[in-house]
PDB file of C-alpha atoms and ligand atoms in Angstrom:
ATOM      1  CA  MET A   1    -159.599 -71.404 -98.685  1.00  0.00           C
ATOM      2  CA  ILE A   2    -163.044 -72.116 -97.327  1.00  0.00           C
ATOM      3  CA  LEU A   3    -165.670 -73.668 -99.575  1.00  0.00           C
ATOM      4  CA  PRO A   4    -169.300 -72.575 -99.262  1.00  0.00           C
ATOM      5  CA  GLY A   5    -172.222 -74.994 -99.076  1.00  0.00           C
ATOM      6  CA  VAL A   6    -175.386 -75.732 -97.132  1.00  0.00           C
ATOM      7  CA  SER A   7    -175.084 -74.465 -93.543  1.00  0.00           C
ATOM      8  CA  PHE A   8    -175.822 -76.295 -90.317  1.00  0.00           C
ATOM      9  CA  ALA A   9    -179.399 -75.677 -89.144  1.00  0.00           C
ATOM     10  CA  ASP A  10    -179.933 -72.361 -87.306  1.00  0.00           C
ATOM     11  CA  ALA A  11    -176.285 -71.380 -87.832  1.00  0.00           C
ATOM     12  CA  ASP A  12    -177.191 -67.944 -89.144  1.00  0.00           C
ATOM     13  CA  ALA A  13    -174.916 -65.665 -87.098  1.00  0.00           C
ATOM     14  CA  SER A  14    -172.042 -63.757 -88.664  1.00  0.00           C
ATOM     15  CA  ILE A  15    -168.544 -64.756 -87.612  1.00  0.00           C
ATOM     16  CA  GLU A  16    -168.257 -61.505 -85.628  1.00  0.00           C
ATOM     17  CA  ASP A  17    -171.416 -62.185 -83.592  1.00  0.00           C
ATOM     18  CA  ALA A  18    -170.976 -65.919 -83.119  1.00  0.00           C
ATOM     19  CA  GLU A  19    -170.467 -67.700 -79.822  1.00  0.00           C
ATOM     20  CA  PHE A  20    -169.969 -71.027 -81.618  1.00  0.00           C
ATOM     21  CA  VAL A  21    -168.200 -71.578 -84.929  1.00  0.00           C
ATOM     22  CA  LEU A  22    -168.653 -74.772 -86.917  1.00  0.00           C
ATOM     23  CA  LEU A  23    -165.896 -75.832 -89.282  1.00  0.00           C
ATOM     24  CA  GLY A  24    -165.866 -78.860 -91.576  1.00  0.00           C
ATOM     25  CA  ILE A  25    -162.574 -80.568 -92.394  1.00  0.00           C
ATOM     26  CA  PRO A  26    -163.376 -83.196 -95.030  1.00  0.00           C
ATOM     27  CA  PHE A  27    -160.009 -84.906 -94.828  1.00  0.00           C
ATOM     28  CA  ASP A  28    -159.660 -88.723 -94.832  1.00  0.00           C
ATOM     29  CA  ARG A  29    -156.374 -89.475 -96.584  1.00  0.00           C
ATOM     30  CA  THR A  30    -154.788 -91.493 -93.761  1.00  0.00           C
ATOM     31  CA  ALA A  31    -157.854 -93.767 -93.382  1.00  0.00           C
ATOM     32  CA  SER A  32    -156.590 -97.350 -93.230  1.00  0.00           C
ATOM     33  CA  PHE A  33    -159.652 -99.623 -93.547  1.00  0.00           C
ATOM     34  CA  ARG A  34    -162.473 -97.914 -95.413  1.00  0.00           C
ATOM     35  CA  PRO A  35    -162.431 -94.218 -96.364  1.00  0.00           C
ATOM     36  CA  GLY A  36    -165.381 -91.845 -96.744  1.00  0.00           C
ATOM     37  CA  ALA A  37    -165.184 -89.486 -93.749  1.00  0.00           C
ATOM     38  CA  ARG A  38    -164.648 -86.663 -96.262  1.00  0.00           C
ATOM     39  CA  TYR A  39    -168.413 -86.764 -96.895  1.00  0.00           C
ATOM     40  CA  ALA A  40    -169.311 -86.331 -93.225  1.00  0.00           C
ATOM     41  CA  PRO A  41    -169.415 -82.527 -92.730  1.00  0.00           C
ATOM     42  CA  ASN A  42    -172.067 -81.992 -95.396  1.00  0.00           C
ATOM     43  CA  ALA A  43    -174.021 -85.125 -94.396  1.00  0.00           C
ATOM     44  CA  ILE A  44    -174.065 -83.903 -90.776  1.00  0.00           C
ATOM     45  CA  ARG A  45    -175.253 -80.466 -91.906  1.00  0.00           C
ATOM     46  CA  GLU A  46    -178.097 -81.990 -93.911  1.00  0.00           C
ATOM     47  CA  ALA A  47    -179.032 -84.220 -90.959  1.00  0.00           C
ATOM     48  CA  SER A  48    -179.172 -81.180 -88.659  1.00  0.00           C
ATOM     49  CA  TYR A  49    -182.451 -80.104 -90.305  1.00  0.00           C
ATOM     50  CA  ASN A  50    -184.129 -83.203 -88.867  1.00  0.00           C
ATOM     51  CA  PHE A  51    -184.656 -81.632 -85.433  1.00  0.00           C
ATOM     52  CA  GLU A  52    -186.909 -79.217 -83.602  1.00  0.00           C
ATOM     53  CA  THR A  53    -185.043 -76.075 -82.517  1.00  0.00           C
ATOM     54  CA  CYS A  54    -185.936 -76.693 -78.841  1.00  0.00           C
ATOM     55  CA  LEU A  55    -184.036 -79.056 -76.573  1.00  0.00           C
ATOM     56  CA  PHE A  56    -186.767 -79.158 -73.930  1.00  0.00           C
ATOM     57  CA  GLU A  57    -184.677 -81.124 -71.415  1.00  0.00           C
ATOM     58  CA  HIS A  58    -182.264 -78.176 -71.262  1.00  0.00           C
ATOM     59  CA  GLY A  59    -184.850 -75.429 -71.616  1.00  0.00           C
ATOM     60  CA  VAL A  60    -182.911 -74.169 -74.653  1.00  0.00           C
ATOM     61  CA  ASP A  61    -184.127 -72.976 -78.035  1.00  0.00           C
ATOM     62  CA  LEU A  62    -181.202 -73.226 -80.434  1.00  0.00           C
ATOM     63  CA  ARG A  63    -182.441 -70.181 -82.334  1.00  0.00           C
ATOM     64  CA  ASP A  64    -181.303 -68.123 -79.314  1.00  0.00           C
ATOM     65  CA  ILE A  65    -177.717 -69.316 -79.697  1.00  0.00           C
ATOM     66  CA  ARG A  66    -175.431 -67.397 -82.027  1.00  0.00           C
ATOM     67  CA  VAL A  67    -173.805 -69.976 -84.296  1.00  0.00           C
ATOM     68  CA  HIS A  68    -171.723 -69.393 -87.410  1.00  0.00           C
ATOM     69  CA  ASP A  69    -171.020 -72.117 -89.934  1.00  0.00           C
ATOM     70  CA  ALA A  70    -167.646 -71.344 -91.514  1.00  0.00           C
ATOM     71  CA  GLY A  71    -168.020 -74.033 -94.200  1.00  0.00           C
ATOM     72  CA  ASN A  72    -165.435 -76.616 -95.143  1.00  0.00           C
ATOM     73  CA  LEU A  73    -161.699 -76.415 -95.562  1.00  0.00           C
ATOM     74  CA  GLU A  74    -160.479 -77.409 -98.989  1.00  0.00           C
ATOM     75  CA  GLU A  75    -158.892 -80.772 -99.800  1.00  0.00           C
ATOM     76  CA  PHE A  76    -155.291 -81.337 -98.849  1.00  0.00           C
ATOM     77  CA  ALA A  77    -152.696 -83.550-100.505  1.00  0.00           C
ATOM     78  CA  THR A  78    -151.082 -84.570 -97.228  1.00  0.00           C
ATOM     79  CA  VAL A  79    -151.996 -84.775 -93.564  1.00  0.00           C
ATOM     80  CA  ASP A  80    -149.216 -82.327 -92.711  1.00  0.00           C
ATOM     81  CA  ASP A  81    -150.745 -79.730 -95.072  1.00  0.00           C
ATOM     82  CA  MET A  82    -154.127 -80.264 -93.383  1.00  0.00           C
ATOM     83  CA  VAL A  83    -152.663 -79.900 -89.873  1.00  0.00           C
ATOM     84  CA  LEU A  84    -150.926 -76.638 -90.828  1.00  0.00           C
ATOM     85  CA  SER A  85    -153.911 -75.041 -92.555  1.00  0.00           C
ATOM     86  CA  ALA A  86    -156.547 -76.244 -90.092  1.00  0.00           C
ATOM     87  CA  GLY A  87    -154.352 -75.017 -87.253  1.00  0.00           C
ATOM     88  CA  MET A  88    -154.474 -71.466 -88.631  1.00  0.00           C
ATOM     89  CA  GLU A  89    -158.258 -71.539 -89.106  1.00  0.00           C
ATOM     90  CA  ILE A  90    -159.046 -73.059 -85.720  1.00  0.00           C
ATOM     91  CA  GLY A  91    -156.441 -70.913 -83.993  1.00  0.00           C
ATOM     92  CA  SER A  92    -158.174 -67.763 -85.206  1.00  0.00           C
ATOM     93  CA  ILE A  93    -161.542 -69.037 -83.927  1.00  0.00           C
ATOM     94  CA  VAL A  94    -160.116 -69.847 -80.497  1.00  0.00           C
ATOM     95  CA  SER A  95    -158.064 -66.658 -80.131  1.00  0.00           C
ATOM     96  CA  ALA A  96    -161.217 -64.631 -80.856  1.00  0.00           C
ATOM     97  CA  GLY A  97    -162.868 -66.277 -77.839  1.00  0.00           C
ATOM     98  CA  ARG A  98    -165.295 -68.398 -79.836  1.00  0.00           C
ATOM     99  CA  PHE A  99    -166.151 -72.025 -79.173  1.00  0.00           C
ATOM    100  CA  PRO A 100    -164.961 -74.246 -82.049  1.00  0.00           C
ATOM    101  CA  ILE A 101    -166.995 -77.247 -83.192  1.00  0.00           C
ATOM    102  CA  ILE A 102    -165.070 -79.247 -85.765  1.00  0.00           C
ATOM    103  CA  MET A 103    -166.698 -81.774 -88.069  1.00  0.00           C
ATOM    104  CA  GLY A 104    -164.211 -84.280 -89.504  1.00  0.00           C
ATOM    105  CA  GLY A 105    -162.987 -85.881 -91.518  1.00  0.00           C
ATOM    106  CA  GLU A 106    -160.846 -88.433 -89.846  1.00  0.00           C
ATOM    107  CA  HIS A 107    -159.489 -88.224 -86.324  1.00  0.00           C
ATOM    108  CA  SER A 108    -156.266 -86.467 -87.346  1.00  0.00           C
ATOM    109  CA  VAL A 109    -158.233 -83.174 -87.495  1.00  0.00           C
ATOM    110  CA  THR A 110    -158.163 -83.181 -83.671  1.00  0.00           C
ATOM    111  CA  ILE A 111    -154.411 -82.545 -83.726  1.00  0.00           C
ATOM    112  CA  PRO A 112    -154.568 -78.933 -85.023  1.00  0.00           C
ATOM    113  CA  ALA A 113    -157.697 -78.301 -82.947  1.00  0.00           C
ATOM    114  CA  VAL A 114    -156.049 -79.236 -79.658  1.00  0.00           C
ATOM    115  CA  ARG A 115    -152.846 -77.385 -80.568  1.00  0.00           C
ATOM    116  CA  SER A 116    -154.963 -74.211 -80.680  1.00  0.00           C
ATOM    117  CA  PHE A 117    -155.313 -74.404 -76.885  1.00  0.00           C
ATOM    118  CA  GLU A 118    -152.917 -74.308 -73.947  1.00  0.00           C
ATOM    119  CA  ASP A 119    -153.463 -75.482 -70.369  1.00  0.00           C
ATOM    120  CA  ILE A 120    -156.442 -77.729 -71.046  1.00  0.00           C
ATOM    121  CA  GLY A 121    -157.252 -81.417 -70.722  1.00  0.00           C
ATOM    122  CA  VAL A 122    -158.606 -83.643 -73.461  1.00  0.00           C
ATOM    123  CA  ILE A 123    -161.195 -86.372 -73.120  1.00  0.00           C
ATOM    124  CA  SER A 124    -161.365 -88.632 -76.141  1.00  0.00           C
ATOM    125  CA  ILE A 125    -164.235 -91.039 -76.711  1.00  0.00           C
ATOM    126  CA  ASP A 126    -162.861 -93.715 -79.005  1.00  0.00           C
ATOM    127  CA  ALA A 127    -162.911 -97.476 -79.532  1.00  0.00           C
ATOM    128  CA  HIS A 128    -159.194 -97.174 -80.231  1.00  0.00           C
ATOM    129  CA  LEU A 129    -156.280 -95.845 -78.260  1.00  0.00           C
ATOM    130  CA  ASP A 130    -154.763 -93.977 -81.248  1.00  0.00           C
ATOM    131  CA  PHE A 131    -151.462 -93.932 -79.357  1.00  0.00           C
ATOM    132  CA  ARG A 132    -149.029 -95.112 -82.010  1.00  0.00           C
ATOM    133  CA  ASP A 133    -146.009 -92.850 -82.490  1.00  0.00           C
ATOM    134  CA  GLN A 134    -146.416 -93.203 -86.250  1.00  0.00           C
ATOM    135  CA  TYR A 135    -148.582 -95.223 -88.586  1.00  0.00           C
ATOM    136  CA  LEU A 136    -147.708 -96.063 -92.190  1.00  0.00           C
ATOM    137  CA  GLY A 137    -144.983 -93.456 -91.965  1.00  0.00           C
ATOM    138  CA  GLN A 138    -147.282 -90.639 -90.770  1.00  0.00           C
ATOM    139  CA  ARG A 139    -146.904 -89.037 -87.356  1.00  0.00           C
ATOM    140  CA  CYS A 140    -150.195 -87.155 -87.684  1.00  0.00           C
ATOM    141  CA  SER A 141    -152.164 -90.242 -88.803  1.00  0.00           C
ATOM    142  CA  HIS A 142    -155.628 -90.872 -87.367  1.00  0.00           C
ATOM    143  CA  ALA A 143    -153.960 -93.763 -85.476  1.00  0.00           C
ATOM    144  CA  CYS A 144    -151.590 -91.355 -83.648  1.00  0.00           C
ATOM    145  CA  VAL A 145    -153.995 -88.676 -82.425  1.00  0.00           C
ATOM    146  CA  THR A 146    -153.883 -89.397 -78.697  1.00  0.00           C
ATOM    147  CA  ARG A 147    -150.088 -89.510 -78.858  1.00  0.00           C
ATOM    148  CA  ARG A 148    -149.800 -86.105 -80.582  1.00  0.00           C
ATOM    149  CA  VAL A 149    -152.342 -84.607 -78.179  1.00  0.00           C
ATOM    150  CA  ALA A 150    -150.294 -85.928 -75.254  1.00  0.00           C
ATOM    151  CA  ASP A 151    -147.123 -84.455 -76.809  1.00  0.00           C
ATOM    152  CA  HIS A 152    -148.808 -81.048 -76.696  1.00  0.00           C
ATOM    153  CA  LEU A 153    -150.610 -81.163 -73.332  1.00  0.00           C
ATOM    154  CA  GLY A 154    -148.736 -83.792 -71.327  1.00  0.00           C
ATOM    155  CA  LEU A 155    -149.758 -87.424 -70.958  1.00  0.00           C
ATOM    156  CA  GLU A 156    -151.415 -86.745 -67.594  1.00  0.00           C
ATOM    157  CA  ASN A 157    -153.909 -84.358 -69.209  1.00  0.00           C
ATOM    158  CA  VAL A 158    -155.434 -86.889 -71.605  1.00  0.00           C
ATOM    159  CA  ALA A 159    -158.102 -89.517 -70.920  1.00  0.00           C
ATOM    160  CA  VAL A 160    -159.651 -91.957 -73.376  1.00  0.00           C
ATOM    161  CA  LEU A 161    -163.092 -93.423 -72.710  1.00  0.00           C
ATOM    162  CA  GLY A 162    -164.737 -96.391 -74.401  1.00  0.00           C
ATOM    163  CA  VAL A 163    -161.579 -98.133 -75.639  1.00  0.00           C
ATOM    164  CA  ARG A 164    -161.910-101.773 -76.705  1.00  0.00           C
ATOM    165  CA  SER A 165    -159.132-102.161 -79.263  1.00  0.00           C
ATOM    166  CA  ILE A 166    -155.423-101.742 -78.460  1.00  0.00           C
ATOM    167  CA  SER A 167    -152.524-102.818 -80.678  1.00  0.00           C
ATOM    168  CA  PRO A 168    -149.677-104.960 -79.272  1.00  0.00           C
ATOM    169  CA  GLU A 169    -147.218-102.070 -79.625  1.00  0.00           C
ATOM    170  CA  GLU A 170    -149.562 -99.774 -77.699  1.00  0.00           C
ATOM    171  CA  MET A 171    -149.841-102.393 -74.923  1.00  0.00           C
ATOM    172  CA  GLU A 172    -146.083-102.289 -74.386  1.00  0.00           C
ATOM    173  CA  ILE A 173    -145.685 -98.587 -73.625  1.00  0.00           C
ATOM    174  CA  GLU A 174    -146.997 -96.258 -70.956  1.00  0.00           C
ATOM    175  CA  GLY A 175    -150.174 -94.811 -72.380  1.00  0.00           C
ATOM    176  CA  PRO A 176    -152.841 -92.302 -71.366  1.00  0.00           C
ATOM    177  CA  PHE A 177    -155.484 -92.767 -68.678  1.00  0.00           C
ATOM    178  CA  VAL A 178    -158.051 -95.177 -70.115  1.00  0.00           C
ATOM    179  CA  ILE A 179    -161.476 -96.309 -68.991  1.00  0.00           C
ATOM    180  CA  ASP A 180    -162.397 -99.111 -71.353  1.00  0.00           C
ATOM    181  CA  ALA A 181    -165.880 -99.806 -72.656  1.00  0.00           C
ATOM    182  CA  PHE A 182    -166.316-102.868 -70.440  1.00  0.00           C
ATOM    183  CA  SER A 183    -165.525-100.887 -67.274  1.00  0.00           C
ATOM    184  CA  ILE A 184    -167.946 -98.135 -68.326  1.00  0.00           C
ATOM    185  CA  LEU A 185    -170.695-100.731 -68.701  1.00  0.00           C
ATOM    186  CA  ASP A 186    -169.964-101.922 -65.135  1.00  0.00           C
ATOM    187  CA  GLU A 187    -169.488 -98.584 -63.350  1.00  0.00           C
ATOM    188  CA  GLY A 188    -171.737 -96.317 -65.422  1.00  0.00           C
ATOM    189  CA  ILE A 189    -170.827 -93.270 -67.507  1.00  0.00           C
ATOM    190  CA  GLU A 190    -171.279 -90.805 -64.601  1.00  0.00           C
ATOM    191  CA  SER A 191    -168.580 -92.517 -62.559  1.00  0.00           C
ATOM    192  CA  ALA A 192    -166.283 -92.835 -65.577  1.00  0.00           C
ATOM    193  CA  VAL A 193    -166.520 -89.142 -66.530  1.00  0.00           C
ATOM    194  CA  LYS A 194    -166.004 -88.115 -62.907  1.00  0.00           C
ATOM    195  CA  ARG A 195    -162.875 -90.258 -62.646  1.00  0.00           C
ATOM    196  CA  ALA A 196    -161.540 -88.908 -65.945  1.00  0.00           C
ATOM    197  CA  MET A 197    -162.015 -85.317 -64.773  1.00  0.00           C
ATOM    198  CA  GLU A 198    -160.344 -86.061 -61.430  1.00  0.00           C
ATOM    199  CA  HIS A 199    -157.415 -87.640 -63.237  1.00  0.00           C
ATOM    200  CA  ILE A 200    -156.920 -84.721 -65.600  1.00  0.00           C
ATOM    201  CA  GLY A 201    -157.078 -81.990 -63.007  1.00  0.00           C
ATOM    202  CA  LYS A 202    -157.405 -79.185 -65.572  1.00  0.00           C
ATOM    203  CA  GLU A 203    -160.532 -77.066 -65.383  1.00  0.00           C
ATOM    204  CA  ARG A 204    -160.993 -76.657 -69.120  1.00  0.00           C
ATOM    205  CA  ILE A 205    -161.709 -79.715 -71.253  1.00  0.00           C
ATOM    206  CA  TYR A 206    -161.718 -80.298 -75.016  1.00  0.00           C
ATOM    207  CA  LEU A 207    -163.924 -83.254 -75.983  1.00  0.00           C
ATOM    208  CA  THR A 208    -163.133 -85.254 -79.092  1.00  0.00           C
ATOM    209  CA  LEU A 209    -165.719 -87.799 -80.194  1.00  0.00           C
ATOM    210  CA  ASP A 210    -164.462 -90.483 -82.537  1.00  0.00           C
ATOM    211  CA  ILE A 211    -167.872 -91.800 -83.540  1.00  0.00           C
ATOM    212  CA  ASP A 212    -166.556 -95.376 -83.391  1.00  0.00           C
ATOM    213  CA  GLY A 213    -166.429 -94.984 -79.610  1.00  0.00           C
ATOM    214  CA  ILE A 214    -170.202 -95.422 -79.826  1.00  0.00           C
ATOM    215  CA  ASP A 215    -171.497 -98.932 -80.514  1.00  0.00           C
ATOM    216  CA  PRO A 216    -171.950 -99.808 -84.211  1.00  0.00           C
ATOM    217  CA  ALA A 217    -175.594-100.517 -83.387  1.00  0.00           C
ATOM    218  CA  PHE A 218    -176.038 -96.743 -82.925  1.00  0.00           C
ATOM    219  CA  ALA A 219    -173.278 -95.514 -85.244  1.00  0.00           C
ATOM    220  CA  PRO A 220    -172.488 -98.053 -87.963  1.00  0.00           C
ATOM    221  CA  ALA A 221    -171.247 -95.541 -90.544  1.00  0.00           C
ATOM    222  CA  THR A 222    -167.594 -95.274 -89.616  1.00  0.00           C
ATOM    223  CA  GLY A 223    -164.242 -96.348 -91.001  1.00  0.00           C
ATOM    224  CA  THR A 224    -163.252 -98.985 -88.433  1.00  0.00           C
ATOM    225  CA  PRO A 225    -166.351-100.189 -86.560  1.00  0.00           C
ATOM    226  CA  GLU A 226    -165.748-102.055 -83.306  1.00  0.00           C
ATOM    227  CA  PRO A 227    -168.451-103.946 -81.367  1.00  0.00           C
ATOM    228  CA  PHE A 228    -169.247-103.473 -77.651  1.00  0.00           C
ATOM    229  CA  GLY A 229    -169.216 -99.661 -77.609  1.00  0.00           C
ATOM    230  CA  LEU A 230    -170.856 -96.915 -75.582  1.00  0.00           C
ATOM    231  CA  SER A 231    -174.505 -96.103 -76.082  1.00  0.00           C
ATOM    232  CA  ALA A 232    -175.622 -92.886 -77.739  1.00  0.00           C
ATOM    233  CA  MET A 233    -177.198 -91.914 -74.410  1.00  0.00           C
ATOM    234  CA  ASP A 234    -173.869 -92.470 -72.595  1.00  0.00           C
ATOM    235  CA  VAL A 235    -172.268 -89.853 -74.835  1.00  0.00           C
ATOM    236  CA  LYS A 236    -175.145 -87.427 -74.297  1.00  0.00           C
ATOM    237  CA  ARG A 237    -174.661 -87.855 -70.541  1.00  0.00           C
ATOM    238  CA  CYS A 238    -170.914 -87.319 -70.895  1.00  0.00           C
ATOM    239  CA  ILE A 239    -171.489 -83.985 -72.661  1.00  0.00           C
ATOM    240  CA  ASP A 240    -174.004 -82.923 -70.006  1.00  0.00           C
ATOM    241  CA  LEU A 241    -171.600 -83.848 -67.187  1.00  0.00           C
ATOM    242  CA  LEU A 242    -168.698 -81.895 -68.723  1.00  0.00           C
ATOM    243  CA  GLY A 243    -170.988 -78.881 -69.030  1.00  0.00           C
ATOM    244  CA  THR A 244    -169.267 -75.695 -67.976  1.00  0.00           C
ATOM    245  CA  ARG A 245    -165.822 -77.133 -68.502  1.00  0.00           C
ATOM    246  CA  LEU A 246    -166.005 -77.634 -72.278  1.00  0.00           C
ATOM    247  CA  VAL A 247    -163.912 -75.295 -74.431  1.00  0.00           C
ATOM    248  CA  GLY A 248    -164.105 -77.107 -77.768  1.00  0.00           C
ATOM    249  CA  PHE A 249    -165.594 -80.159 -79.428  1.00  0.00           C
ATOM    250  CA  ASP A 250    -165.139 -82.291 -82.491  1.00  0.00           C
ATOM    251  CA  VAL A 251    -166.916 -85.247 -83.998  1.00  0.00           C
ATOM    252  CA  VAL A 252    -164.822 -87.333 -86.354  1.00  0.00           C
ATOM    253  CA  GLU A 253    -164.736 -90.580 -88.348  1.00  0.00           C
ATOM    254  CA  VAL A 254    -168.358 -90.475 -89.503  1.00  0.00           C
ATOM    255  CA  SER A 255    -168.334 -92.146 -92.910  1.00  0.00           C
ATOM    256  CA  PRO A 256    -171.869 -91.559 -94.177  1.00  0.00           C
ATOM    257  CA  GLY A 257    -171.810 -94.079 -97.024  1.00  0.00           C
ATOM    258  CA  TYR A 258    -172.093 -97.061 -94.682  1.00  0.00           C
ATOM    259  CA  ASP A 259    -175.619 -96.573 -93.347  1.00  0.00           C
ATOM    260  CA  SER A 260    -178.927 -94.963 -94.232  1.00  0.00           C
ATOM    261  CA  GLY A 261    -178.237 -91.711 -92.390  1.00  0.00           C
ATOM    262  CA  ASN A 262    -178.489 -92.652 -88.696  1.00  0.00           C
ATOM    263  CA  THR A 263    -174.872 -91.955 -87.852  1.00  0.00           C
ATOM    264  CA  ALA A 264    -174.864 -88.455 -89.365  1.00  0.00           C
ATOM    265  CA  ILE A 265    -178.140 -87.742 -87.570  1.00  0.00           C
ATOM    266  CA  LEU A 266    -176.599 -88.816 -84.268  1.00  0.00           C
ATOM    267  CA  ALA A 267    -173.527 -86.658 -84.909  1.00  0.00           C
ATOM    268  CA  ALA A 268    -175.722 -83.633 -85.706  1.00  0.00           C
ATOM    269  CA  ARG A 269    -177.782 -84.195 -82.554  1.00  0.00           C
ATOM    270  CA  LEU A 270    -174.667 -84.458 -80.371  1.00  0.00           C
ATOM    271  CA  ILE A 271    -173.343 -81.196 -81.849  1.00  0.00           C
ATOM    272  CA  ARG A 272    -176.647 -79.575 -80.868  1.00  0.00           C
ATOM    273  CA  GLU A 273    -176.309 -81.122 -77.416  1.00  0.00           C
ATOM    274  CA  VAL A 274    -172.883 -79.488 -76.983  1.00  0.00           C
ATOM    275  CA  MET A 275    -174.229 -76.084 -78.069  1.00  0.00           C
ATOM    276  CA  ALA A 276    -177.213 -76.293 -75.712  1.00  0.00           C
ATOM    277  CA  VAL A 277    -175.225 -77.497 -72.699  1.00  0.00           C
ATOM    278  CA  VAL A 278    -172.356 -75.020 -73.074  1.00  0.00           C
ATOM    279  CA  TRP A 279    -174.656 -72.070 -73.788  1.00  0.00           C
ATOM    280  CA  LYS A 280    -177.019 -72.880 -70.912  1.00  0.00           C
ATOM    281  CA  ASN A 281    -174.114 -73.076 -68.466  1.00  0.00           C
ATOM    282  CA  GLU A 282    -172.596 -69.819 -69.744  1.00  0.00           C
ATOM    283  CA  ARG A 283    -175.940 -68.095 -69.157  1.00  0.00           C
ATOM    284  CA  ARG A 284    -176.112 -69.361 -65.595  1.00  0.00           C
ATOM    285  CA  ARG A 285    -172.687 -68.046 -64.711  1.00  0.00           C
ATOM    286  CA  PRO A 286    -172.845 -65.036 -62.360  1.00  0.00           C
TER     287      PRO A 286
HETATM  288 MN1  LIG B 301    -161.535 -95.035 -83.408  1.00  0.00          MN
HETATM  289 MN1  LIG B 302    -159.754 -92.314 -83.273  1.00  0.00          MN
END
């Protein structure tokens, strides 16, 4: 069941006409430190009205892009129920050839999103590795997302950028390709994204943005904030560099109660960045 509500700004296309489909998954039941990501989809929608429709640096007016806001999925009692139901919704968006943009909710919503694709790579921006095999008895916990994504696509097709927190158990096993936040500061985001794409080797990329990958100075409203993160501009550059290769996007772990709106505004702006960049590149294709 999909619940109606206020729509994302300029998302006035029907599902049949849409190039992009937004879906909110207000699920945060495996949150371990401080919950509240369930409030993010609607907070991000409200924040989306903050902006002009033009992104002048791309030469794009978002009113020209056909976007449908499918609303929010209902609440789920368990993460496994969420994964099953979200998988059906997202699968139908992807199989119809539309570009899914998922608003979490916690990071576990990425699991059904990525399972809707085959033969892609995933770049995850995250302070955390999320590579535990299970966490508090849950295999689809927010702390296990990278692991489940690797199960589906192969470890070699996953890269995590901006990491600065790894658990002892994650240190002991072979993990995904990582470029930590300290290395990105040294080498620059352009070099890091280029190396991640070379490592993955798949043409098509799904980008998952755990908002805690960004420094708490820019994005304080999140469940497990971690200092020394990427800048908001780094993430904008990352989206621009991925460009034509993006096939899907999510932004997760925004927990709007912990700031005065800045984090939801940033999430809304980065969603608009993805729409503008992907649409512009589609238009330029011969
Ligand atoms: Mn994280
Ligand atoms: Mn995460």
